[in-house]
Each structure stands twice: as structure tokens, then as C-alpha cells.
PDB file of C-alpha atoms and ligand atoms in Angstrom:
ATOM      1  CA  MET A   8      -0.150   0.043   0.115  1.00 95.00           C
ATOM      2  CA  LYS A   9       1.379   3.538  -0.523  1.00 97.00           C
ATOM      3  CA  ILE A  10       0.390   7.054   1.515  1.00 98.00           C
ATOM      4  CA  ILE A  11      -0.444   9.539  -1.363  1.00 98.00           C
ATOM      5  CA  CYS A  12      -0.127  13.129   0.402  1.00 98.00           C
ATOM      6  CA  ILE A  13      -1.868  16.016  -0.738  1.00 98.00           C
ATOM      7  CA  GLY A  14      -0.832  19.562  -0.342  1.00 95.00           C
ATOM      8  CA  ARG A  15      -2.173  23.047  -0.549  1.00 95.00           C
ATOM      9  CA  ASN A  16      -5.623  22.164  -0.606  1.00 97.00           C
ATOM     10  CA  TYR A  17      -7.453  25.078   1.769  1.00 97.00           C
ATOM     11  CA  ALA A  18      -6.635  28.586   0.663  1.00 94.00           C
ATOM     12  CA  GLU A  19      -6.466  29.752   4.127  1.00 94.00           C
ATOM     13  CA  HIS A  20      -3.466  27.155   4.738  1.00 93.00           C
ATOM     14  CA  VAL A  21      -1.942  28.211   2.025  1.00 92.00           C
ATOM     15  CA  LYS A  22      -1.424  31.705   3.261  1.00 93.00           C
ATOM     16  CA  GLU A  23      -0.432  30.340   6.151  1.00 93.00           C
ATOM     17  CA  LEU A  24       2.235  28.297   4.692  1.00 90.00           C
ATOM     18  CA  HIS A  25       3.581  30.973   2.692  1.00 89.00           C
ATOM     19  CA  HIS A  26       4.370  33.049   5.891  1.00 87.00           C
ATOM     20  CA  GLN A  27       5.772  29.584   7.480  1.00 90.00           C
ATOM     21  CA  VAL A  28       8.299  28.389   4.526  1.00 90.00           C
ATOM     22  CA  ALA A  29       8.228  31.344   2.537  1.00 86.00           C
ATOM     23  CA  ASP A  30       7.328  29.518  -0.592  1.00 87.00           C
ATOM     24  CA  SER A  31       5.406  31.257  -4.188  1.00 85.00           C
ATOM     25  CA  GLY A  32       2.614  31.124  -1.460  1.00 87.00           C
ATOM     26  CA  GLN A  33       0.324  31.142  -5.075  1.00 89.00           C
ATOM     27  CA  MET A  34      -3.208  28.975  -4.792  1.00 91.00           C
ATOM     28  CA  PRO A  35      -1.953  26.197  -7.111  1.00 93.00           C
ATOM     29  CA  GLN A  36      -3.748  25.458 -10.183  1.00 95.00           C
ATOM     30  CA  GLU A  37      -3.766  21.884 -10.358  1.00 96.00           C
ATOM     31  CA  PRO A  38      -3.638  19.533  -7.356  1.00 97.00           C
ATOM     32  CA  VAL A  39      -0.488  19.209  -5.629  1.00 95.00           C
ATOM     33  CA  PHE A  40       0.810  15.683  -4.259  1.00 97.00           C
ATOM     34  CA  PHE A  41       3.595  13.804  -3.257  1.00 97.00           C
ATOM     35  CA  LEU A  42       4.201  10.217  -0.976  1.00 98.00           C
ATOM     36  CA  LYS A  43       4.877   8.785   2.138  1.00 98.00           C
ATOM     37  CA  PRO A  44       5.983   4.949   2.179  1.00 98.00           C
ATOM     38  CA  ASP A  45       4.398   2.613   4.687  1.00 97.00           C
ATOM     39  CA  THR A  46       6.926   3.280   7.322  1.00 98.00           C
ATOM     40  CA  ALA A  47       5.488   6.183   7.507  1.00 98.00           C
ATOM     41  CA  MET A  48       2.353   4.933   9.568  1.00 98.00           C
ATOM     42  CA  LEU A  49       1.317   5.558  13.148  1.00 98.00           C
ATOM     43  CA  ARG A  50      -0.958   3.351  14.149  1.00 98.00           C
ATOM     44  CA  ASN A  51      -3.683   2.794  16.990  1.00 98.00           C
ATOM     45  CA  ASN A  52      -3.216   5.527  18.501  1.00 98.00           C
ATOM     46  CA  ASP A  53       0.060   5.177  19.447  1.00 98.00           C
ATOM     47  CA  PRO A  54       2.464   8.123  21.112  1.00 98.00           C
ATOM     48  CA  PHE A  55       4.402  10.019  18.392  1.00 98.00           C
ATOM     49  CA  TYR A  56       7.772  10.581  19.658  1.00 98.00           C
ATOM     50  CA  ILE A  57       9.571  14.140  18.345  1.00 98.00           C
ATOM     51  CA  PRO A  58      12.327  12.692  15.812  1.00 98.00           C
ATOM     52  CA  PRO A  59      15.815  13.877  16.530  1.00 98.00           C
ATOM     53  CA  PHE A  60      16.794  15.863  12.980  1.00 98.00           C
ATOM     54  CA  SER A  61      14.233  17.693  13.657  1.00 98.00           C
ATOM     55  CA  GLU A  62      13.279  21.142  15.654  1.00 97.00           C
ATOM     56  CA  GLU A  63      10.756  22.274  14.882  1.00 98.00           C
ATOM     57  CA  VAL A  64       7.574  18.733  13.836  1.00 98.00           C
ATOM     58  CA  HIS A  65       4.042  20.293  12.403  1.00 98.00           C
ATOM     59  CA  TYR A  66       0.833  18.334  12.974  1.00 98.00           C
ATOM     60  CA  GLU A  67      -1.514  18.820   9.945  1.00 98.00           C
ATOM     61  CA  CYS A  68      -4.681  17.266  10.720  1.00 98.00           C
ATOM     62  CA  GLU A  69      -6.652  15.677   7.100  1.00 98.00           C
ATOM     63  CA  LEU A  70      -8.920  13.831   6.340  1.00 98.00           C
ATOM     64  CA  ILE A  71      -8.349  10.237   5.076  1.00 98.00           C
ATOM     65  CA  VAL A  72     -10.232   8.374   2.287  1.00 98.00           C
ATOM     66  CA  ARG A  73      -9.113   4.622   2.194  1.00 98.00           C
ATOM     67  CA  ILE A  74      -9.266   3.493  -1.431  1.00 98.00           C
ATOM     68  CA  ASN A  75     -11.022   0.318  -2.069  1.00 98.00           C
ATOM     69  CA  ARG A  76     -10.658  -1.149  -5.403  1.00 98.00           C
ATOM     70  CA  VAL A  77      -7.847  -1.395  -8.216  1.00 98.00           C
ATOM     71  CA  GLY A  78      -8.067   1.990 -10.963  1.00 98.00           C
ATOM     72  CA  ARG A  79      -5.731   4.010 -13.086  1.00 98.00           C
ATOM     73  CA  CYS A  80      -7.050   7.769 -15.514  1.00 98.00           C
ATOM     74  CA  ILE A  81     -10.151   7.764 -13.003  1.00 98.00           C
ATOM     75  CA  GLU A  82     -12.571   9.942 -14.364  1.00 98.00           C
ATOM     76  CA  GLU A  83     -13.716  12.670 -12.412  1.00 98.00           C
ATOM     77  CA  ARG A  84     -17.125  11.463 -12.681  1.00 98.00           C
ATOM     78  CA  PHE A  85     -16.541   7.749 -11.146  1.00 98.00           C
ATOM     79  CA  ALA A  86     -13.976   8.177  -8.976  1.00 98.00           C
ATOM     80  CA  HIS A  87     -17.045   8.238  -6.218  1.00 98.00           C
ATOM     81  CA  ARG A  88     -16.718   4.371  -7.119  1.00 98.00           C
ATOM     82  CA  TYR A  89     -13.339   4.136  -5.631  1.00 98.00           C
ATOM     83  CA  TYR A  90     -13.728   4.706  -1.806  1.00 98.00           C
ATOM     84  CA  ASP A  91     -16.440   4.654   0.706  1.00 98.00           C
ATOM     85  CA  GLU A  92     -14.716   4.698   4.110  1.00 98.00           C
ATOM     86  CA  VAL A  93     -13.143   8.193   5.260  1.00 98.00           C
ATOM     87  CA  GLY A  94     -11.023   8.640   8.700  1.00 98.00           C
ATOM     88  CA  LEU A  95      -8.450  10.917   9.998  1.00 98.00           C
ATOM     89  CA  GLY A  96      -4.877  11.305   9.877  1.00 98.00           C
ATOM     90  CA  ILE A  97      -2.295  13.746  10.928  1.00 98.00           C
ATOM     91  CA  ASP A  98       0.108  14.071   8.477  1.00 98.00           C
ATOM     92  CA  PHE A  99       3.212  15.335  10.524  1.00 98.00           C
ATOM     93  CA  THR A 100       5.803  17.303   8.873  1.00 98.00           C
ATOM     94  CA  ALA A 101       9.588  18.795  10.017  1.00 98.00           C
ATOM     95  CA  ARG A 102       8.375  22.131   9.125  1.00 97.00           C
ATOM     96  CA  ASP A 103      12.527  23.793   9.280  1.00 97.00           C
ATOM     97  CA  LEU A 104      13.794  20.743   7.051  1.00 97.00           C
ATOM     98  CA  GLN A 105      10.957  21.183   4.324  1.00 96.00           C
ATOM     99  CA  ARG A 106      11.392  25.032   4.677  1.00 95.00           C
ATOM    100  CA  ARG A 107      15.360  24.173   3.581  1.00 96.00           C
ATOM    101  CA  CYS A 108      14.542  21.774   0.862  1.00 95.00           C
ATOM    102  CA  ILE A 109      12.288  24.577  -0.497  1.00 93.00           C
ATOM    103  CA  ALA A 110      15.156  27.292  -0.493  1.00 94.00           C
ATOM    104  CA  GLN A 111      16.971  25.536  -2.052  1.00 95.00           C
ATOM    105  CA  GLY A 112      14.464  23.723  -4.432  1.00 94.00           C
ATOM    106  CA  LEU A 113      14.750  19.954  -3.549  1.00 95.00           C
ATOM    107  CA  PRO A 114      12.151  17.622  -2.621  1.00 94.00           C
ATOM    108  CA  TRP A 115      10.648  17.184   0.732  1.00 91.00           C
ATOM    109  CA  GLU A 116      10.758  13.386   1.579  1.00 95.00           C
ATOM    110  CA  GLN A 117      12.778  14.133   4.071  1.00 97.00           C
ATOM    111  CA  ALA A 118      10.723  16.381   5.416  1.00 98.00           C
ATOM    112  CA  LYS A 119       7.503  14.717   5.330  1.00 98.00           C
ATOM    113  CA  ALA A 120       7.846  10.767   4.477  1.00 98.00           C
ATOM    114  CA  PHE A 121       9.445  10.067   7.527  1.00 98.00           C
ATOM    115  CA  ASP A 122       8.824   7.172   9.834  1.00 98.00           C
ATOM    116  CA  TYR A 123       5.697   7.495  11.732  1.00 98.00           C
ATOM    117  CA  SER A 124       4.812  10.637  10.423  1.00 98.00           C
ATOM    118  CA  ALA A 125       1.608   9.768   9.257  1.00 98.00           C
ATOM    119  CA  ALA A 126      -0.607   9.201  11.914  1.00 98.00           C
ATOM    120  CA  ILE A 127      -3.491   7.165  11.200  1.00 98.00           C
ATOM    121  CA  SER A 128      -6.883   6.405  12.953  1.00 98.00           C
ATOM    122  CA  PRO A 129      -7.784   3.352  13.867  1.00 98.00           C
ATOM    123  CA  THR A 130     -11.153   3.498  13.315  1.00 98.00           C
ATOM    124  CA  PHE A 131     -12.243   4.660   9.508  1.00 98.00           C
ATOM    125  CA  LEU A 132     -16.514   5.435   9.359  1.00 98.00           C
ATOM    126  CA  PRO A 133     -18.623   4.117   6.667  1.00 98.00           C
ATOM    127  CA  LEU A 134     -19.215   7.339   4.451  1.00 98.00           C
ATOM    128  CA  LYS A 135     -22.550   6.362   4.476  1.00 98.00           C
ATOM    129  CA  GLU A 136     -23.098   6.885   8.075  1.00 97.00           C
ATOM    130  CA  LEU A 137     -21.990   9.927   7.821  1.00 98.00           C
ATOM    131  CA  GLY A 138     -24.820  11.454   5.408  1.00 97.00           C
ATOM    132  CA  GLY A 139     -23.187   9.833   1.925  1.00 97.00           C
ATOM    133  CA  ASP A 140     -21.417  13.185   1.029  1.00 98.00           C
ATOM    134  CA  VAL A 141     -17.074  13.155   1.281  1.00 98.00           C
ATOM    135  CA  GLN A 142     -17.578  17.391   0.584  1.00 98.00           C
ATOM    136  CA  ARG A 143     -20.253  17.878   3.480  1.00 98.00           C
ATOM    137  CA  LEU A 144     -17.733  17.236   6.461  1.00 98.00           C
ATOM    138  CA  ASN A 145     -16.741  18.536   9.352  1.00 98.00           C
ATOM    139  CA  PHE A 146     -13.651  17.517  11.209  1.00 98.00           C
ATOM    140  CA  GLU A 147     -11.186  19.340  14.237  1.00 98.00           C
ATOM    141  CA  LEU A 148      -8.031  19.060  15.975  1.00 98.00           C
ATOM    142  CA  ALA A 149      -7.438  20.046  19.590  1.00 98.00           C
ATOM    143  CA  ILE A 150      -4.193  20.051  21.322  1.00 98.00           C
ATOM    144  CA  ASP A 151      -4.347  19.719  25.505  1.00 98.00           C
ATOM    145  CA  GLY A 152      -8.084  20.585  25.377  1.00 98.00           C
ATOM    146  CA  GLN A 153      -7.672  23.210  22.596  1.00 98.00           C
ATOM    147  CA  ILE A 154      -8.788  23.639  19.621  1.00 98.00           C
ATOM    148  CA  ARG A 155      -6.227  23.820  16.782  1.00 98.00           C
ATOM    149  CA  GLN A 156      -8.065  23.381  13.785  1.00 98.00           C
ATOM    150  CA  GLN A 157     -11.619  23.216  12.440  1.00 98.00           C
ATOM    151  CA  GLY A 158     -11.983  21.776   8.314  1.00 98.00           C
ATOM    152  CA  PHE A 159     -15.062  21.475   6.458  1.00 98.00           C
ATOM    153  CA  THR A 160     -14.239  19.472   3.275  1.00 98.00           C
ATOM    154  CA  GLY A 161     -16.189  21.713   1.357  1.00 98.00           C
ATOM    155  CA  ASP A 162     -13.569  24.305   1.455  1.00 98.00           C
ATOM    156  CA  MET A 163     -10.485  22.252  -0.344  1.00 98.00           C
ATOM    157  CA  LEU A 164     -10.149  23.302  -3.157  1.00 97.00           C
ATOM    158  CA  PHE A 165     -10.093  20.766  -5.355  1.00 98.00           C
ATOM    159  CA  PRO A 166     -12.497  18.193  -4.578  1.00 98.00           C
ATOM    160  CA  VAL A 167     -11.682  13.926  -3.289  1.00 98.00           C
ATOM    161  CA  ASP A 168     -13.045  12.763  -6.901  1.00 98.00           C
ATOM    162  CA  ARG A 169     -10.720  15.528  -8.944  1.00 98.00           C
ATOM    163  CA  LEU A 170      -7.943  14.453  -6.312  1.00 98.00           C
ATOM    164  CA  ILE A 171      -8.339  10.283  -7.081  1.00 98.00           C
ATOM    165  CA  SER A 172      -8.914  11.414 -11.144  1.00 98.00           C
ATOM    166  CA  HIS A 173      -5.169  13.732 -10.740  1.00 98.00           C
ATOM    167  CA  VAL A 174      -3.224  11.051  -8.989  1.00 98.00           C
ATOM    168  CA  SER A 175      -4.823   8.124 -10.830  1.00 98.00           C
ATOM    169  CA  LYS A 176      -3.345   9.860 -14.078  1.00 98.00           C
ATOM    170  CA  PHE A 177       0.243   9.224 -12.806  1.00 98.00           C
ATOM    171  CA  ILE A 178       0.440   6.841 -10.409  1.00 98.00           C
ATOM    172  CA  THR A 179      -2.279   2.669 -10.217  1.00 98.00           C
ATOM    173  CA  LEU A 180      -4.261   3.528  -7.054  1.00 98.00           C
ATOM    174  CA  ARG A 181      -4.821   0.030  -5.172  1.00 98.00           C
ATOM    175  CA  MET A 182      -7.158  -1.073  -2.605  1.00 98.00           C
ATOM    176  CA  GLY A 183      -5.633  -0.477   0.665  1.00 98.00           C
ATOM    177  CA  ASP A 184      -3.935   2.913  -0.515  1.00 98.00           C
ATOM    178  CA  LEU A 185      -4.603   5.976   1.631  1.00 98.00           C
ATOM    179  CA  LEU A 186      -5.389   9.487   0.380  1.00 98.00           C
ATOM    180  CA  TYR A 187      -4.305  12.764   2.797  1.00 98.00           C
ATOM    181  CA  THR A 188      -6.586  15.207   1.589  1.00 98.00           C
ATOM    182  CA  GLY A 189      -5.058  18.195   2.995  1.00 98.00           C
ATOM    183  CA  THR A 190      -4.776  20.220   5.586  1.00 98.00           C
ATOM    184  CA  PRO A 191      -6.942  23.679   7.224  1.00 98.00           C
ATOM    185  CA  VAL A 192      -5.265  26.586   8.686  1.00 97.00           C
ATOM    186  CA  GLY A 193      -3.986  26.745  11.986  1.00 97.00           C
ATOM    187  CA  VAL A 194      -0.810  24.048  11.543  1.00 97.00           C
ATOM    188  CA  GLY A 195       1.268  25.093  14.416  1.00 98.00           C
ATOM    189  CA  PRO A 196       4.383  22.759  16.435  1.00 98.00           C
ATOM    190  CA  VAL A 197       3.950  19.985  18.631  1.00 98.00           C
ATOM    191  CA  GLU A 198       5.719  19.437  21.746  1.00 98.00           C
ATOM    192  CA  ARG A 199       6.584  16.686  24.310  1.00 98.00           C
ATOM    193  CA  GLY A 200       4.009  16.265  26.532  1.00 98.00           C
ATOM    194  CA  GLN A 201       1.011  16.776  25.133  1.00 98.00           C
ATOM    195  CA  ASN A 202      -1.937  14.962  23.764  1.00 98.00           C
ATOM    196  CA  LEU A 203      -4.180  14.960  20.433  1.00 98.00           C
ATOM    197  CA  LYS A 204      -7.455  14.446  19.628  1.00 98.00           C
ATOM    198  CA  ALA A 205      -8.947  14.120  16.346  1.00 98.00           C
ATOM    199  CA  THR A 206     -13.148  14.094  15.585  1.00 98.00           C
ATOM    200  CA  LEU A 207     -15.183  13.611  12.707  1.00 98.00           C
ATOM    201  CA  GLU A 208     -18.532  14.295  12.576  1.00 98.00           C
ATOM    202  CA  GLY A 209     -18.159  15.145  16.429  1.00 97.00           C
ATOM    203  CA  GLU A 210     -16.761  10.760  16.912  1.00 98.00           C
ATOM    204  CA  LEU A 211     -13.459  10.836  18.749  1.00 98.00           C
ATOM    205  CA  LEU A 212     -11.156   8.724  15.821  1.00 98.00           C
ATOM    206  CA  LEU A 213      -7.838   9.916  16.994  1.00 98.00           C
ATOM    207  CA  ASP A 214      -6.541  10.070  20.690  1.00 98.00           C
ATOM    208  CA  PHE A 215      -2.685   9.834  21.236  1.00 98.00           C
ATOM    209  CA  ASP A 216       0.264  11.784  23.516  1.00 98.00           C
ATOM    210  CA  ILE A 217       3.522  13.421  21.750  1.00 98.00           C
ATOM    211  CA  ARG A 218       6.701  12.016  23.486  1.00 98.00           C
TER     212      ARG A 218
HETATM  213 MG1   MG B 317      -0.293  18.027   4.614  1.00 70.14          MG
END
């Protein structure tokens, strides 16, 4: 399986990212994606250990769509047939390394794809149970009880079906692949001792500690 992550998919986050990493700050004309290997998975609400190579690891809470069949060159109008469950994840990002990579025009892998950088909720919910529309979901991240990110999937710059269509032009999607659909505004650094809780439509899916 593979983890496909979408970057810059919420307008307010594109703006805050510009201030954090000094990128172009431009709204993307088409979806931006990158991969994490399966060794990036952090499962079962296990604690996240801040890695020694970064002084500034950020949380990015994201809706995850789990792909349920094989497909390539999927037309946007058929993309809804390729998923029926959603969960939540954290795309942990070594922002200091990413800033350096961007400044040098280099790929971001060391900032994004490191071990345990992709927290995944132990539970995925059938989309049907949530009303059936992947673009009408609310999710929220709280750190030590304080809300830091509140996302509404209707605010995505590129909807899920467009993401699936775009990515599958380049990479075959397989059953079990995970699509991280981008993060809303409010990202920031994590610190040892913090607790992260994330809810999807009020349901607690992520609940783990930073060490
Ligand atoms: Mg992200």
C-alpha cells in the first residue's frame, strides 16, 4: 500500500504556509501531491516521538480517504466508486527541514516521509453513516483540550473526486491506499507531553500523546 498526500488544498492554509516556509504562496492550479512510504504509518493511537533531526515538527490534521479498488486514469465522475470509508490522520511535517528543502529547490521527502510521520485513525467510518457526501464533513483537532484546527471538507480547493482523478493519471491506485486530502488552516508545532485528539463529525478517532 502507499500513502498519497495532497498539499495546499485549503486556501487559508496556503496563506499561512507561505509565511512559514516562504514558498510562492500562490494558489495551486492543479492538485499538488507527494508520497509517504508504509514505514511512515503510526497506528493504533500510539504515541508520536519527536525525531532527533527536527526542532520544529508540525501537526497537519487531514481527512483520509481509503481506496477500495484498483484504478488508473479514473474519470472524475467515476471517482466516487473508488472509496466508501473515511478516517482522520496527522501528516507530521518537519517544517524546518521543509523550509530548507524549499529554499534550495529540493524535494521534501526528508521533511514529510520519515518514520511514523503519518498518524492514522484506528477506525474508519463508512461514508454512508456520515450522510454520504465526502464534501460535507466537519473535522477538528484539539491539543490539550484547545481547538487548533477546524476543517470543513467543502472548503477544499480540489474535491476528493478531482484528487483521485488527478493522482490516478500518474500512479495506479490500489485497494488499501490512503489519500490524505490536505490540511485546513491552523497548523503549528508539537511539543513533548501534549495530547492530540481529533474528531470527525463529532466522533473521536485520534487520541494520542507526543513524546
Ligand atoms: Mg499535509
